[in-house]
Coordinates of C-alpha atoms and ligand atoms in Angstrom, one line a residue:
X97 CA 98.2 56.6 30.5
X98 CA 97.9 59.8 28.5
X99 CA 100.6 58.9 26.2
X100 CA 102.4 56.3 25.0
X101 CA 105.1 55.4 22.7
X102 CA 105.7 51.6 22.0
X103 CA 108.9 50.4 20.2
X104 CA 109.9 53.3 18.0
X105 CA 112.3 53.1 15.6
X106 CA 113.8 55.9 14.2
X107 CA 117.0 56.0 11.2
X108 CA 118.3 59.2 9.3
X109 CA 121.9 57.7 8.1
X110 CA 122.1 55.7 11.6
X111 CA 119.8 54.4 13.9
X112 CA 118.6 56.8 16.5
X113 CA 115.5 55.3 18.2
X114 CA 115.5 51.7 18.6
X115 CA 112.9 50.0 20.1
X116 CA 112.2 53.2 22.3
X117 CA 109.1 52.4 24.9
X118 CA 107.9 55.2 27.3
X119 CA 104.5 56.3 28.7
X120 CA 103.0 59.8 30.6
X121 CA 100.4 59.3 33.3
X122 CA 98.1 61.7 33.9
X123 CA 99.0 64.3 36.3
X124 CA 102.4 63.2 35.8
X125 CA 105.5 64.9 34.8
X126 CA 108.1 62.4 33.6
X127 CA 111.7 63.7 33.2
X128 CA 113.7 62.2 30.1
X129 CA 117.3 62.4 30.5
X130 CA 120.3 61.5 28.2
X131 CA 123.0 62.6 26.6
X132 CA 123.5 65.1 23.6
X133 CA 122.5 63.2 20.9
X134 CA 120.9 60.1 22.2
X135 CA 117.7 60.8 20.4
X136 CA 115.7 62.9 22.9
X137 CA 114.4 66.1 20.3
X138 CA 113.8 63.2 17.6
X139 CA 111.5 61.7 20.4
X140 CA 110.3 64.7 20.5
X141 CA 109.2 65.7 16.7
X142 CA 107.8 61.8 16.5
X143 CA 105.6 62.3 19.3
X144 CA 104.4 65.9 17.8
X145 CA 103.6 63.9 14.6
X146 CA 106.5 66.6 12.9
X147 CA 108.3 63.5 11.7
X148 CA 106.9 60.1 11.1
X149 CA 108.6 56.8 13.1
X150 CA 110.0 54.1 10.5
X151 CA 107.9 51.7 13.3
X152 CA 106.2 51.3 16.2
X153 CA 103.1 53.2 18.2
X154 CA 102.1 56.1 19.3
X155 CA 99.0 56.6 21.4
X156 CA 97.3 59.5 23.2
X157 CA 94.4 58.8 25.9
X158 CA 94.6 55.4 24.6
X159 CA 94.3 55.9 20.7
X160 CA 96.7 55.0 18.2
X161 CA 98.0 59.2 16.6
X162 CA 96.0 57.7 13.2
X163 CA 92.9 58.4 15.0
X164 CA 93.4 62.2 15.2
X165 CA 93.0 62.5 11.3
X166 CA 92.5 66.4 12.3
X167 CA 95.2 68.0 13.1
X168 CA 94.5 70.7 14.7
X169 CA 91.9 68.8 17.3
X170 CA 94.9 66.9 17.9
X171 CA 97.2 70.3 19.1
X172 CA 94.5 71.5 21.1
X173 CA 95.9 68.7 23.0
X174 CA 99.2 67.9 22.9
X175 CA 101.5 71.2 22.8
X176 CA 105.4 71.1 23.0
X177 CA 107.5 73.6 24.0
X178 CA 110.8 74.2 21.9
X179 CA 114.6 73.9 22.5
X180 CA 115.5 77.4 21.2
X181 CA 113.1 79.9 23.0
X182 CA 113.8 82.5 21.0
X183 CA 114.1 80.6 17.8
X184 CA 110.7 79.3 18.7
X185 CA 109.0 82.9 18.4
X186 CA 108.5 85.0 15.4
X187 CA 110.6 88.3 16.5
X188 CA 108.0 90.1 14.3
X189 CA 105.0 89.8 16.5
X190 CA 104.3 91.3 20.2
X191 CA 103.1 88.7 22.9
X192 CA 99.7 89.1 22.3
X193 CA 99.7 87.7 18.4
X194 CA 102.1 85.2 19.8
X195 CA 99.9 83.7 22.3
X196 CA 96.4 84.5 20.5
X197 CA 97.8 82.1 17.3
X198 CA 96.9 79.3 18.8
X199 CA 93.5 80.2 20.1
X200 CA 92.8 81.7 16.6
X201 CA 94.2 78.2 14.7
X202 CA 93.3 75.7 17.0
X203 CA 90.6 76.3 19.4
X204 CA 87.1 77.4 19.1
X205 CA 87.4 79.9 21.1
X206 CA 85.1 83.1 20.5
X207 CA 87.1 86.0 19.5
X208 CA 85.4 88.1 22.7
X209 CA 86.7 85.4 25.0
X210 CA 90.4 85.9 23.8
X211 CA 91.6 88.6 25.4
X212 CA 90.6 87.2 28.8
X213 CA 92.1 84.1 27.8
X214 CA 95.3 85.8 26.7
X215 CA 95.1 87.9 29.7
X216 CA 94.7 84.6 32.6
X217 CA 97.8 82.8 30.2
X218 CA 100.3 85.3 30.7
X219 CA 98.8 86.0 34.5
X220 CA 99.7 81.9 34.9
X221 CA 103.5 82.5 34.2
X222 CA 103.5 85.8 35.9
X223 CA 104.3 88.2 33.3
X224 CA 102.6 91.7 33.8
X225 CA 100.2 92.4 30.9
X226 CA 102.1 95.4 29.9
X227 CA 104.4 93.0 28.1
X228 CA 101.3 92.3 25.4
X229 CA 102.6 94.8 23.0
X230 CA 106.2 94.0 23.0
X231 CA 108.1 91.9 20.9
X232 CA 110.0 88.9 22.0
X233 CA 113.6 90.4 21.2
X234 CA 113.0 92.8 24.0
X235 CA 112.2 90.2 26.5
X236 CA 114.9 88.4 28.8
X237 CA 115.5 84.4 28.3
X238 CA 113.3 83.9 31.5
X239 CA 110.4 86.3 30.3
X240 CA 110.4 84.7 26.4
X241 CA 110.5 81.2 28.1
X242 CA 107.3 82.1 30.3
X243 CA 105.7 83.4 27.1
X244 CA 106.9 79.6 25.2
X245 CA 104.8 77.7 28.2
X246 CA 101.9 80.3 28.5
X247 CA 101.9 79.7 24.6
X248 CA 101.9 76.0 25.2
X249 CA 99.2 75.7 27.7
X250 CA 96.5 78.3 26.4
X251 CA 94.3 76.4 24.4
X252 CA 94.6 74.0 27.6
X253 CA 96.7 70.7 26.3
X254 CA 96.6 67.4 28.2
X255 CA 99.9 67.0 27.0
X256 CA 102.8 68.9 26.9
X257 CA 106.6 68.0 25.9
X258 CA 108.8 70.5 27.2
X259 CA 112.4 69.8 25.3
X260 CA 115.1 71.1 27.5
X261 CA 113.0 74.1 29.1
X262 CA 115.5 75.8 30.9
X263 CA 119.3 74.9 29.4
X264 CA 119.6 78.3 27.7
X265 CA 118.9 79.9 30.9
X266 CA 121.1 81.3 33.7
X267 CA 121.1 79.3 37.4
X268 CA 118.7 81.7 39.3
X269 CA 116.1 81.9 36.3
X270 CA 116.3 78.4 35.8
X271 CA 115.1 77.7 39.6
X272 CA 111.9 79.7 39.3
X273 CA 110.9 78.5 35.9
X274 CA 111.6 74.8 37.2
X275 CA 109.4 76.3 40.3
X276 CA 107.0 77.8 37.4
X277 CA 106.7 74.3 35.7
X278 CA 105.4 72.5 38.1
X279 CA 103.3 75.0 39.7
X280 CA 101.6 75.0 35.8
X281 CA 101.4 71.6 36.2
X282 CA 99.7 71.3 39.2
X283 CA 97.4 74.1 37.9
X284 CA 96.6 73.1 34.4
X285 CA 95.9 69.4 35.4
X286 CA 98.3 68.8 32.4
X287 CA 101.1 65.6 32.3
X288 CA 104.3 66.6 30.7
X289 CA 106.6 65.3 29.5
X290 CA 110.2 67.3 30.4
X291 CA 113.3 66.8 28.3
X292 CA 116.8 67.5 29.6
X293 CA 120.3 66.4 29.9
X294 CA 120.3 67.8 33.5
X295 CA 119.4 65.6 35.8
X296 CA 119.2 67.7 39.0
X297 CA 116.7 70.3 37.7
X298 CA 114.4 67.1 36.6
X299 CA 114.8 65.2 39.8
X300 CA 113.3 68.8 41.1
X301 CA 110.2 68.6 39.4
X302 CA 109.5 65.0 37.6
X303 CA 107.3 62.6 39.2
X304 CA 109.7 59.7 37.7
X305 CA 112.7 60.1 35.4
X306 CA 113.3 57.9 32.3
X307 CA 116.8 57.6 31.0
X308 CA 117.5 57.5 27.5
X309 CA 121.0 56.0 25.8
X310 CA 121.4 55.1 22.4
X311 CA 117.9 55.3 21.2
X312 CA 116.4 53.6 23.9
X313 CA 115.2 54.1 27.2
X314 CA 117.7 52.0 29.7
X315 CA 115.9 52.9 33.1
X316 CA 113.2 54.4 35.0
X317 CA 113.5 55.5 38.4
X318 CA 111.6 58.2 41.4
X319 CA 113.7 61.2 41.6
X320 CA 114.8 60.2 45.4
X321 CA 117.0 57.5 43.4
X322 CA 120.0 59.6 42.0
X323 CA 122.4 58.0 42.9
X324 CA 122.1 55.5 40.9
X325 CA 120.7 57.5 38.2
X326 CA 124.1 59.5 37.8
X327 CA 126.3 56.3 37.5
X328 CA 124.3 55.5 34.5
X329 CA 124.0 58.9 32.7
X330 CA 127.4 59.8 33.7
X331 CA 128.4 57.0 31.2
Ligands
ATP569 N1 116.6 65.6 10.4 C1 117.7 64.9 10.7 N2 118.4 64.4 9.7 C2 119.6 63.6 10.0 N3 120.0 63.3 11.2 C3 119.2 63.8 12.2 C4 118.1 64.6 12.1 N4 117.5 64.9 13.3 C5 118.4 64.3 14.2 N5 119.4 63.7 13.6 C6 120.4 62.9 14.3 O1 119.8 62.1 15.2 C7 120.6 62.0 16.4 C8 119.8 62.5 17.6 O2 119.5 63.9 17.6 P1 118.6 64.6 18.6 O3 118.5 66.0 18.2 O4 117.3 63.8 18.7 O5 119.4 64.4 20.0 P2 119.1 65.0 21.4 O6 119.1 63.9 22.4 O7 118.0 65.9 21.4 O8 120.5 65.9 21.6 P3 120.7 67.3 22.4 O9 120.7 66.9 23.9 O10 122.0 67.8 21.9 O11 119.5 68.2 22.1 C9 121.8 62.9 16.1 O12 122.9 62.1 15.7 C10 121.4 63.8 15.0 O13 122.5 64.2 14.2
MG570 MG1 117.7 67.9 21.6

């Protein structure tokens, strides 16, 4: 397993993990599904060390998190993309400061070898590099999001959480980045972990969906079983 999380507990006024277990192969994309409030983004922050757990484990390739003591070695690793794509972005900057912050902070990457890097990135999510010198308020929802993963995946992470990748975007757009997703995947040699309260665009490109209700995770199926898998989120 690349990641794991064993019996989180999580309270701000009420509980919202409790006793949450899940775990990411390699090569794997696991979908988590639930509904609005179940604790998904909260998963989410825990498992980008943003906020601490009140209990339990977390563990990447097999190490407890307290074994990263640097940061930063850590998020050459395990990336997330946000919610809010264009809250995610500083409107300020083009593309290419956006996506040559993280090679700057958290890889080692010779500054001669960024612009090729920067260049391959956005050439992974299909964007033309005349885009390089905009900035992200003139980009569509599909366009920013393509920036949010090429962002997410240049320093090359083994582990990305993607928290509801393509809500805020419109049916056809949402297809190809679902398409986009798992092509990355495939290409990256990542696991993700995808987030999303829509369980027809995960069964399209998880490995194995894991349902969340109140703070916990309730089931774990293969994508061919939704049928079953709606009874229990449509409750
Ligand atoms: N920083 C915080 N302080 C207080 N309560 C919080 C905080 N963050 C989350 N919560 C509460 O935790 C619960 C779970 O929120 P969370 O955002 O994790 O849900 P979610 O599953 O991501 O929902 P959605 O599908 O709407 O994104 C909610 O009741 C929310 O109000
Ligand atoms: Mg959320």
């Amino acid at each position: 397993m690349i990641w794991q999380a064993e019996q989180i507990e999580k309270s701000y006024r009420h509980a919202v993990l409790s006793g949450l277990c899940l775990a990411v192969g390699e090569n794997e994309i696991v979908g988590l599904v639930g509904e609005s409030g179940c604790g998904k983004t909260t998963l989410a922050r825990i498992a980008m060390r943003m906020e601490r757990p009140d209990a339990g484990a977390l563990l990447f390739d097999g190490r407890n998190y307290a074994e990263y003591p640097d940061r930063k070695a850590f998020y050459r690793q395990v990336q997330m993309v946000f919610q809010h794509p264009g809250e995610a972005m500083n409107s300020r900057w083009t593309v290419r400061s956006i996506l040559e912050e993280p090679l700057r902070n958290l890889s080692e990457v010779p500054t001669v070898v960024r612009n090729e890097r920067i260049a391959e990135a956005l050439d992974s999510v299909h964007l033309p590099a005349s885009l390089l010198n905009e900035s992200p308020r003139n980009l569509s929802g599909g366009q920013a999001q393509r920036v949010n993963l090429a962002r997410a995946l240049i320093c090359r992470p083994r582990f990305v959480i993607l928290d509801e990748p393509t809500s805020a975007l419109d049916a056809a757009v949402q297809r190809q980045i679902l398409q986009l997703l798992r092509e990355l995947q495939r290409g990256s040699g990542a696991s993700f972990l995808m987030i999303s309260h829509d369980l027809k665009a995960l069964a399209e490109v998880a490995d194995r969906i894991a349902v969340m209700h109140a703070g916990r995770i309730i089931e774990e199926c293969l994508p061919g079983q939704m049928l079953r898998l709606e009874k229990l989120t449509a409750r």
